[in-house]
Coordinates of C-alpha atoms in Angstrom, one line a residue:
X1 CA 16.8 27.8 -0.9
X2 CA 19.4 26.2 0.9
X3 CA 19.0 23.1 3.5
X4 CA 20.0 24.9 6.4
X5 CA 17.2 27.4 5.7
X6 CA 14.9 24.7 5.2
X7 CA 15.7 23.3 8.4
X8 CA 14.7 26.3 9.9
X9 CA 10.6 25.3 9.5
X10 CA 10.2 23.1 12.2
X11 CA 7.1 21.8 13.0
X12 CA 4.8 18.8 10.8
X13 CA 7.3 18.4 8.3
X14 CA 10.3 17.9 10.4
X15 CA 8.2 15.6 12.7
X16 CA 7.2 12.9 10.1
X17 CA 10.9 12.9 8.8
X18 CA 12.2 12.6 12.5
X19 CA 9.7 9.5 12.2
X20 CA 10.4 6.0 12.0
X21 CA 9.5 4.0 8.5
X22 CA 7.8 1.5 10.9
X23 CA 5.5 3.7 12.6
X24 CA 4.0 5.2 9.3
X25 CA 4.2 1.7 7.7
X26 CA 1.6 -0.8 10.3
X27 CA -1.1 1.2 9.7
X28 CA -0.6 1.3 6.0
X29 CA -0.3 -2.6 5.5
X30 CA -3.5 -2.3 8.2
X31 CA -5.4 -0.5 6.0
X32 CA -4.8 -1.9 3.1
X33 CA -5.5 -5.3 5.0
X34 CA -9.1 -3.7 5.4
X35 CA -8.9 -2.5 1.9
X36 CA -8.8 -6.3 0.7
X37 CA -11.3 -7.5 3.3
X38 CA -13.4 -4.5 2.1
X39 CA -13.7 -6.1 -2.0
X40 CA -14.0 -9.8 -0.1
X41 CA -16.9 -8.8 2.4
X42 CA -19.5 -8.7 0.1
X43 CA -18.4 -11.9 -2.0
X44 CA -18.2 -13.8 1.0
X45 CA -21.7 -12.8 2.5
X46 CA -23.5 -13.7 -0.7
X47 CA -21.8 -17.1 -1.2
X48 CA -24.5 -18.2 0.9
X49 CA -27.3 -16.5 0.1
X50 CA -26.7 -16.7 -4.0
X51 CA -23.9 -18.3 -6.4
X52 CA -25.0 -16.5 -9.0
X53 CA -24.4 -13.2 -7.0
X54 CA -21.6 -14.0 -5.8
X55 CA -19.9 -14.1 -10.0
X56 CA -22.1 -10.9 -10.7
X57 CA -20.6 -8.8 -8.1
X58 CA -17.2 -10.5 -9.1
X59 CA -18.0 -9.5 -12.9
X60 CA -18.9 -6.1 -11.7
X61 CA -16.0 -5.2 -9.4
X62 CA -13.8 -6.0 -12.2
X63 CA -14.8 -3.3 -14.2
X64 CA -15.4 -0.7 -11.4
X65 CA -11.6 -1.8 -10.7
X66 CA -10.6 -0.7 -14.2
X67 CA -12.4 2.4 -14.0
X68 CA -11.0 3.5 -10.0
X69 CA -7.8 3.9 -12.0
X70 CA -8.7 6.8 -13.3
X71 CA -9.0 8.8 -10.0
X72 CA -5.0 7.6 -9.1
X73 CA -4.3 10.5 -11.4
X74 CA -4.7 13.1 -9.2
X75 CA -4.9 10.7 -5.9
X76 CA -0.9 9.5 -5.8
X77 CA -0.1 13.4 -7.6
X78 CA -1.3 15.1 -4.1
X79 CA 0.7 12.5 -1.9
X80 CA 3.8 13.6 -3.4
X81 CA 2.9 17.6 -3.3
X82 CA 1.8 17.4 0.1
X83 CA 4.6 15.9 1.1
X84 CA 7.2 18.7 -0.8
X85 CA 5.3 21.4 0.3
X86 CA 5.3 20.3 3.9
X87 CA 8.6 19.7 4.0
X88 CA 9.4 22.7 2.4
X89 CA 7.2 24.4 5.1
X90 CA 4.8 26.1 2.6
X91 CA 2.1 28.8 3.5
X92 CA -1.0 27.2 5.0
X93 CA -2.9 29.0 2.3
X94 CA -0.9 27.3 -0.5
X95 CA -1.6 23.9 1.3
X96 CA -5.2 24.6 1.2
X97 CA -5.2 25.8 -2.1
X98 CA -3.8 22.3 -3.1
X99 CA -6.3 20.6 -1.3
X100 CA -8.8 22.2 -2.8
X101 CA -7.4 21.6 -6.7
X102 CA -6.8 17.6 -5.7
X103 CA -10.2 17.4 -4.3
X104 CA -12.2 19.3 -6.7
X105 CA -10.7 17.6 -9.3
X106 CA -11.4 13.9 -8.6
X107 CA -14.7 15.2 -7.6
X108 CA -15.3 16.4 -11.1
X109 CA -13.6 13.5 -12.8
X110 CA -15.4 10.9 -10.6
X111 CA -18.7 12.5 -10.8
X112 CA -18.8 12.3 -14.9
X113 CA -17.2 8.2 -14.3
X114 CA -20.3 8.0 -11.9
X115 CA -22.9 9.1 -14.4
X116 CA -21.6 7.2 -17.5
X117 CA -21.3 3.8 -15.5
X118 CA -25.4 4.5 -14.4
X119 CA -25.9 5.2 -17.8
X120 CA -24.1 2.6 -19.4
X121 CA -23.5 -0.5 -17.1
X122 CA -25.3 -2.8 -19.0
X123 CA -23.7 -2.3 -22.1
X124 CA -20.6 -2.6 -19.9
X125 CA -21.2 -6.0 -18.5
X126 CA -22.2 -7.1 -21.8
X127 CA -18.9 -6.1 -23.5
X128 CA -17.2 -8.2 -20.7
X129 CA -19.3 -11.2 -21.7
X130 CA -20.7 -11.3 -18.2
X131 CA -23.6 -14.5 -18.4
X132 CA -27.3 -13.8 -19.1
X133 CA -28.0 -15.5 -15.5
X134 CA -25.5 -13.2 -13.7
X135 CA -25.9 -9.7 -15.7
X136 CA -29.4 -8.6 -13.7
X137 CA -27.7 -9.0 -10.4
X138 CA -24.3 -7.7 -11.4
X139 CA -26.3 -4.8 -13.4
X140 CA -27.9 -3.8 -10.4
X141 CA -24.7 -4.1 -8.3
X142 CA -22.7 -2.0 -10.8
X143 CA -25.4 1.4 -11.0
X144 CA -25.7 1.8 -7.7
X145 CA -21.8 1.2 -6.3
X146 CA -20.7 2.6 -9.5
X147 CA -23.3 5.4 -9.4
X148 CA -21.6 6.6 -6.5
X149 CA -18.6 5.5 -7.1
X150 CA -17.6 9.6 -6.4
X151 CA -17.2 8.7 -2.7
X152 CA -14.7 6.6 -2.9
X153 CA -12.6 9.0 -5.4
X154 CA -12.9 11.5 -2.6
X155 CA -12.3 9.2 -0.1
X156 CA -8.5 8.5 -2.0
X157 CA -7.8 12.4 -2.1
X158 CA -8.7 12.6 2.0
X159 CA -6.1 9.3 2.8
X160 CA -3.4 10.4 0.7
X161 CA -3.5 14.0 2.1
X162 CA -3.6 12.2 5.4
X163 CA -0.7 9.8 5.2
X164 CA 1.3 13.5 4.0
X165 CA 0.9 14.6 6.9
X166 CA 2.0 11.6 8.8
X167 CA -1.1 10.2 9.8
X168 CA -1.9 6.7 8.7
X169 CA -3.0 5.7 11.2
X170 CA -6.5 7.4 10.3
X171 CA -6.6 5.5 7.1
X172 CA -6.9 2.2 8.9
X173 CA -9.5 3.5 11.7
X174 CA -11.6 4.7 8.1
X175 CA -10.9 1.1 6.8
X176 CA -11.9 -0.8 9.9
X177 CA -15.3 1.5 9.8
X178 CA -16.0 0.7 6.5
X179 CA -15.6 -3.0 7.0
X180 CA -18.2 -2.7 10.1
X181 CA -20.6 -0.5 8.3
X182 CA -20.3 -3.0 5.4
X183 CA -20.5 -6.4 7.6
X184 CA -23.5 -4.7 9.5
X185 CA -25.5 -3.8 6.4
X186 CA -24.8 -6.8 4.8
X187 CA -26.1 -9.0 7.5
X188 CA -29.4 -6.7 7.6
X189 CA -30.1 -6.9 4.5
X190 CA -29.5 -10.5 3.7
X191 CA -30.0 -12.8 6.7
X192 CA -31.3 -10.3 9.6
X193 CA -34.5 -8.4 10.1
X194 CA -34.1 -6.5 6.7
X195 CA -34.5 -9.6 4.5
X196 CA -37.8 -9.1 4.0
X197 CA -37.3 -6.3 1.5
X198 CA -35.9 -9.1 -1.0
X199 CA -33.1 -6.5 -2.2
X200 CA -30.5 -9.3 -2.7
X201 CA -27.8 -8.3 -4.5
X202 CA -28.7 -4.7 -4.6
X203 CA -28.9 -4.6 -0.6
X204 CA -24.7 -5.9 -0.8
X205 CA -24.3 -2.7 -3.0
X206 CA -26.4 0.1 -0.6
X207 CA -24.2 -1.7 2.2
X208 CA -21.1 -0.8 0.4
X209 CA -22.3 2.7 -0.5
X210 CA -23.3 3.5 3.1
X211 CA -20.0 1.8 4.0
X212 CA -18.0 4.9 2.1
X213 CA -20.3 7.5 3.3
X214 CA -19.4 7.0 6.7
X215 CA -15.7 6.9 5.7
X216 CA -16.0 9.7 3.9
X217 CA -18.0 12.1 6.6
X218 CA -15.3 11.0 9.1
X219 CA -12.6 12.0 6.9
X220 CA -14.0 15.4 6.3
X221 CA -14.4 16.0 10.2
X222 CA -11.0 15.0 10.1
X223 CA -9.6 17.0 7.8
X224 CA -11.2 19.9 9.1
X225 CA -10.6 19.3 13.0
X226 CA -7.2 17.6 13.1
X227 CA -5.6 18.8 9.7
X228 CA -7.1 21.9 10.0
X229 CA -7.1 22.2 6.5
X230 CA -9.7 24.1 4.6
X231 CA -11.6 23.7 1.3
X232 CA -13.3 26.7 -0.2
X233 CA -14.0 28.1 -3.9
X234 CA -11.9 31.3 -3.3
X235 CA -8.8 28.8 -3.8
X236 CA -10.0 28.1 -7.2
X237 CA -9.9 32.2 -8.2
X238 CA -7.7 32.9 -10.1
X239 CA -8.2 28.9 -11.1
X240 CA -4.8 27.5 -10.3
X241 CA -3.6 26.4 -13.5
X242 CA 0.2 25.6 -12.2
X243 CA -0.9 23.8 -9.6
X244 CA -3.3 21.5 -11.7
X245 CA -0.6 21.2 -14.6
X246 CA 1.9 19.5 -11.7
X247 CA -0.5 17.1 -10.4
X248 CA -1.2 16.1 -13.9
X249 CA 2.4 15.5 -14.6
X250 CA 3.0 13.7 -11.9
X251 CA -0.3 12.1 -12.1
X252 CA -0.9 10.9 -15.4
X253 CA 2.5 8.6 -15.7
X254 CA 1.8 6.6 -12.3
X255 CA -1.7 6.1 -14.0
X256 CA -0.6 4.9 -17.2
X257 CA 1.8 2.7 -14.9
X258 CA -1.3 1.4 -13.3
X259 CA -3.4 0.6 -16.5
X260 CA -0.5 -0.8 -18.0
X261 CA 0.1 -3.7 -15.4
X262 CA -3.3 -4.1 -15.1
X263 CA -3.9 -4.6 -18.6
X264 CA -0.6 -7.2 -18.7
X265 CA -2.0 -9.1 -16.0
X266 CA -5.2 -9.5 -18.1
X267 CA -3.0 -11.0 -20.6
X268 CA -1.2 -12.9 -18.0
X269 CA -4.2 -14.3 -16.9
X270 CA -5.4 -15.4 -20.4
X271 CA -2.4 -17.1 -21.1
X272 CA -2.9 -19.2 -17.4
X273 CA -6.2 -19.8 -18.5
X274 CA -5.4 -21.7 -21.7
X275 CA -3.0 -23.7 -19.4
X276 CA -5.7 -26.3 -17.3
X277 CA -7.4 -25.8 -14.1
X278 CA -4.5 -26.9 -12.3
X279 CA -2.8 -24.2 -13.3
X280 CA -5.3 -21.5 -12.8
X281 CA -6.3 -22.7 -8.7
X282 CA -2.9 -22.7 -8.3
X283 CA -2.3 -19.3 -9.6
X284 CA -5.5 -18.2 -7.6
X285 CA -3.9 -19.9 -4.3
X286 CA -0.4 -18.4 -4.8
X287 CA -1.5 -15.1 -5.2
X288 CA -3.4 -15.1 -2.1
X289 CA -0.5 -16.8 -0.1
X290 CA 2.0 -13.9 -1.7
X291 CA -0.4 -10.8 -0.8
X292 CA 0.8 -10.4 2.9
X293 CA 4.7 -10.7 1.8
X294 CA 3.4 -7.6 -1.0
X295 CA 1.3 -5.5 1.7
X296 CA 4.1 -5.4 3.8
X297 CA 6.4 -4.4 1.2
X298 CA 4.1 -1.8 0.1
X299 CA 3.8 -0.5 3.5
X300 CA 6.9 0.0 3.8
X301 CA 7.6 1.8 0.4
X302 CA 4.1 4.0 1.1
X303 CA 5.9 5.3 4.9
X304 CA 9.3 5.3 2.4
X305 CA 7.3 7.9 0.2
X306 CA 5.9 10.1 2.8
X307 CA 9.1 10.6 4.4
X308 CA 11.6 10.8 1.2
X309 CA 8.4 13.8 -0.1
X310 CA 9.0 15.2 3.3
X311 CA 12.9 15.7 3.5
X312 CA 13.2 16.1 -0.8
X313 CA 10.8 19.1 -0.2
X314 CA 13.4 21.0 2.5
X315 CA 15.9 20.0 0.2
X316 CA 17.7 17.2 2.6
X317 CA 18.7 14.8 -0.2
X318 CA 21.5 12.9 1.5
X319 CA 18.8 12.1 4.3
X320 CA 16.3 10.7 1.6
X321 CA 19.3 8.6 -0.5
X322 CA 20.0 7.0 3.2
X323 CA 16.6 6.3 4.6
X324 CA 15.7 4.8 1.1
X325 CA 18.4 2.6 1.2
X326 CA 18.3 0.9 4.8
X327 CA 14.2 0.5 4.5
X328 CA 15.4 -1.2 0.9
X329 CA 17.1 -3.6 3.2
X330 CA 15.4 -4.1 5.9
X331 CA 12.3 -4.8 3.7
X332 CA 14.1 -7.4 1.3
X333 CA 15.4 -9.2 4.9
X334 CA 11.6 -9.3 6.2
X335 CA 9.9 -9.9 2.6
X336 CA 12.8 -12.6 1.6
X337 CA 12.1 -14.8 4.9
X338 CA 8.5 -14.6 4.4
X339 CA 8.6 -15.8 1.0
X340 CA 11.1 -18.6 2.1
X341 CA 8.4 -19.2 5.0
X342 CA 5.8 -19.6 2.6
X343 CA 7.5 -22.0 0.0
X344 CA 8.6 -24.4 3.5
X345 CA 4.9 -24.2 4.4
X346 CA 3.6 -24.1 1.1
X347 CA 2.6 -28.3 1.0
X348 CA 0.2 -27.7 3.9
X349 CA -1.2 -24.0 3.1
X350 CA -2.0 -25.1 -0.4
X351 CA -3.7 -28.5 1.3
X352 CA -6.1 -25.9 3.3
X353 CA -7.1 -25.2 -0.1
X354 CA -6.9 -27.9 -1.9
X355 CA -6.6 -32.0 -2.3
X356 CA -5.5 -31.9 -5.2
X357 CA -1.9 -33.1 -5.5
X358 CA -1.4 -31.9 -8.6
X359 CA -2.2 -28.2 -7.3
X360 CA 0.1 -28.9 -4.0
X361 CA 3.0 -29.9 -6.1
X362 CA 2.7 -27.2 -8.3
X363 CA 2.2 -24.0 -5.8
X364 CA 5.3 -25.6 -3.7
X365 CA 7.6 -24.8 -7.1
X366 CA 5.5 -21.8 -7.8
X367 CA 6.5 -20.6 -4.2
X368 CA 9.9 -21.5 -4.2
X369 CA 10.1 -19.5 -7.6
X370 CA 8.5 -16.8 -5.9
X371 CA 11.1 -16.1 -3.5
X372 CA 13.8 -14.5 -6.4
X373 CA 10.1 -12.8 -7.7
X374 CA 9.8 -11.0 -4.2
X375 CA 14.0 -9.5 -4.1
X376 CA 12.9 -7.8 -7.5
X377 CA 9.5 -6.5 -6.5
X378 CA 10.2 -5.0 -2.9
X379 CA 13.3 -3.3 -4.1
X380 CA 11.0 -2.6 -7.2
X381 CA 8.2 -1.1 -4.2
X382 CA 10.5 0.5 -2.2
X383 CA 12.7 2.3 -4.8
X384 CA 10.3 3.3 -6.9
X385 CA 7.2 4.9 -5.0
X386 CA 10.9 6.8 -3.8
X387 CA 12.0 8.2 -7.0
X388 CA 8.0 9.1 -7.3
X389 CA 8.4 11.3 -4.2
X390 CA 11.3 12.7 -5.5
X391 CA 9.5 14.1 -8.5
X392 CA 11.1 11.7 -10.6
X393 CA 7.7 10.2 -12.2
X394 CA 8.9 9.7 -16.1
X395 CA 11.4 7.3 -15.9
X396 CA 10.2 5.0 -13.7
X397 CA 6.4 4.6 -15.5
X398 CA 8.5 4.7 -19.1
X399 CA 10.8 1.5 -17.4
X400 CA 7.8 -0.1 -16.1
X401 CA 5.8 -0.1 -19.7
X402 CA 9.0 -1.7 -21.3
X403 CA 9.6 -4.4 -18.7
X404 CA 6.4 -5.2 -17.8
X405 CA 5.5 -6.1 -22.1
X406 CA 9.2 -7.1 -22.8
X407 CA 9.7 -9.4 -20.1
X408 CA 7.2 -10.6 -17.8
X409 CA 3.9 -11.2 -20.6
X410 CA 6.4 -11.9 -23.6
X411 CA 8.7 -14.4 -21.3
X412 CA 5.7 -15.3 -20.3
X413 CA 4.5 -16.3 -23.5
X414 CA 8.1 -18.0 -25.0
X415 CA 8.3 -19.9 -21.5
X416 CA 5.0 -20.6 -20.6
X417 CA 3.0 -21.4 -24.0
X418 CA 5.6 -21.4 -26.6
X419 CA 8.1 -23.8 -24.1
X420 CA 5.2 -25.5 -22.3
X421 CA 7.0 -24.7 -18.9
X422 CA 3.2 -24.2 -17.7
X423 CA 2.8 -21.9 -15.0
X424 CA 6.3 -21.9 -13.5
X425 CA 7.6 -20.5 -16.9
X426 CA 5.0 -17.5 -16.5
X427 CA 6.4 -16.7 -12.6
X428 CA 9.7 -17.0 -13.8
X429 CA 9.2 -14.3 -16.4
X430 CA 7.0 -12.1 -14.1
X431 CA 10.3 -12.7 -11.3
X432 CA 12.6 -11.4 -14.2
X433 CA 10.4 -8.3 -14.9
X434 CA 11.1 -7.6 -11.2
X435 CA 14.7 -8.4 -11.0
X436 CA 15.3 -6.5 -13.8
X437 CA 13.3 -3.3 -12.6
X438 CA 14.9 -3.6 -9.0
X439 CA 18.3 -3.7 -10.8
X440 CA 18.0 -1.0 -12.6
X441 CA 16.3 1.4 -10.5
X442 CA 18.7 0.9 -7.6
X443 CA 21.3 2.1 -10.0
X444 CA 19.1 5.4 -10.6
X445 CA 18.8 5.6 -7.0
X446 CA 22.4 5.7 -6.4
X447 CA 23.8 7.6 -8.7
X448 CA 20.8 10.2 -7.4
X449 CA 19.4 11.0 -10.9
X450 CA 16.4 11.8 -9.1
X451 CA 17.8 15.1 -7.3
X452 CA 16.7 18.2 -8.3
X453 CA 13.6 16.9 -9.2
X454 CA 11.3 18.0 -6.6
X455 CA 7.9 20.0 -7.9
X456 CA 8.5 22.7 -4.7
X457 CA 9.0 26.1 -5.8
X458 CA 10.0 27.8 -2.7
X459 CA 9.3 31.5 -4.4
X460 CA 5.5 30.8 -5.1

């Protein structure tokens, strides 16, 4: 179908590509803001009630983390559908009969996760080496926000099918009421008029539990009343094999991207370990000092996504190839001065932290290196979540595996360990992963290997 007949279905799809990157992008970084906050909350709330809580939950969260990946399969596959078939100005009925594969799906997936972390969290937590002093409360932690960890899987199919349709700005209203629910609950059951039921630990975990319930009955009202999209079994007969097989493909190579930087920052973080405690506070600090340059790269590449999904799926590629390239700008200028912002500031943020000089001397090089780190990974952010709403999912993931193993943890290693560069020898191998990746995607970019790539199929 040609563009001009795309351009013909005006309406949703022509609305969010008529919109600017910016008013997708401040609810995004909001949200995931209140995503952060969300992990923190509980952490925070026990530190004063129970050290040894507060490493269980820590212990626990890590391998819920782990496990969450599993539902980006489907999750990041319906952002980019959504997003073709809106632009392409698809049938409402093939829109719901998406919406009902993605959410069936990582209701079925998460459900089994669910039941096999009830079953088996203990085992898990002992496999992880968690401390004999910390596994009761993390144990405890882990069944019941892992139990029902379902909600949450949900919960990711609703906000990506939300920020396809251009509104973001209901993830962050879901992630400021899960924050409140959470905060409230929390305080009840730990220091207000709730305390007296001794639940500890496992009164953090109901809190968070409650927490995505609400989310997750707002976001079906939503869906329902404002999307006006529509979930039913009758869109699962015949079962839709075709559209399952396309969410899987483009599906299972961002989650094997995802698994495979996790799993190299565990290695990452191994090496920093065997380095001193100077080195792993200062790694701790710099990451936190780092996160608000990331989110607001990240925002920028997520409102990038929705909007390159939107036009790709009408078939407008010259419009997607331009707005990719002045958000890639625009987002270096702001990430770039932030980063420089944060290595002039560094000797004094790192002192809220710490009095350590050694750790102050340290994160200001760490910071300073961290400024080439940040040109790699928002033209990295931007680029890629781009060629991912394109359709182009392969070659991205396949670059990312190599890079992430053949540069950033074996640089790492030769620098960091092998060298005895320390810690600035890991960021510098980590900033070449980036560079590199940025490089080379921006070449795929622009000589528009990614057109033609687009999952639509106009005739279904």
């Amino acid at each position: 179908m040609s563009v001009f007949k795309h351009r013909k279905n005006k309406g949703k799809s022509d609305n969010v590509v008529e919109r600017s990157v910016f008013s997708l992008a401040w609810p995004i970084f909001f949200a995931s803001l209140l995503g952060v906050s969300l992990g923190y909350i509980d952490t925070v709330m026990l530190s004063n009630y129970s050290d040894t809580a507060v490493g269980a939950i820590g212990n626990a969260n890590s391998v819920l983390g782990f496990l969450a990946l599993a539902f980006t399969v489907i999750s990041s596959a319906t952002g980019i559908m959504v997003s073709q078939y809106l632009g392409a100005g698809e049938k409402k009925d093939k829109m719901n009969r998406i919406y009902t594969v993605a959410i069936s799906f990582n209701l079925a997936l998460s459900v089994l996760i669910s039941v096999v972390v009830f079953l088996f969290s203990r085992p898990l937590l002992i496999a992880m080496q968690v401390p004999d002093e910390m596994l009761s409360d993390a144990n405890i932690y882990m069944k019941i926000v892992g139990g029902t960890i379902f909600t949450q899987a949900i919960l990711n199919a609703f906000s990506q099918i939300f920020a396809s349709n251009g509104k973001t700005i209901m993830g962050m209203i879901l992630g400021f009421g899960m924050n409140a629910v959470n905060i409230l609950g929390n305080y009840l059951f730990l220091y207000g008029p709730l305390t007296s039921l001794r639940l500890g630990t496992a009164g953090a975990a109901v809190s968070t539990c409650f927490s995505r319930v609400f989310a997750l009955t707002a976001a079906v009202i939503y869906f329902f009343v404002v999307i006006k999209g529509r979930l039913s079994i009758k869109y699962l007969r015949p079962f839709p094999k075709k559209i399952l097989r396309e969410m899987l493909s483009l599906g299972i190579p961002t989650a094997g991207e995802n698994i495979s930087y996790e799993c190299s920052q565990l290695v990452i973080t191994a090496m920093v370990n065997t380095l001193g405690i100077v080195a792993i506070n200062t790694k701790i600090y710099a990451n936190m000092l780092s996160m608000f340059t990331y989110m607001i790269a990240l925002a920028a590449a997520n409102a990038t996504q929705i909007i390159v999904g939107h036009s790709v799926g009408r078939g407008d590629y010259d419009f997607a190839y331009k707005r990719v390239l002045k958000t890639m700008r625009f987002s270096l200028v702001i990430s770039i001065s932030i980063a420089v912002i944060n290595w002039l500031a560094s000797p004094y943020t790192f002192a809220l932290f710490t009095s350590d000089s050694a750790v102050i001397e340290l994160g200001s090089t760490i910071m300073f290196t961290a400024i080439f780190l940040e040109f790699g990974r928002t033209t990295n952010l931007v680029i890629i979540n781009s060629l991912k709403a394109a359709g182009d999912v392969k070659f991205p993931t396949a670059l990312a595996i190599f890079s992430m193993w053949g540069f950033s943890v074996l640089i790492a290693y030769i620098l960091g360990i092998v060298l005895n560069m320390g810690l600035v020898g890991v960021w510098i191998a980590m900033g070449i992963d980036e560079i590199f990746r940025g490089i080379v995607v921006l070449i795929r970019w622009i000589r528009g290997s990614w057109r033609g790539k687009r999952v639509v199929k106009t005739e279904d």
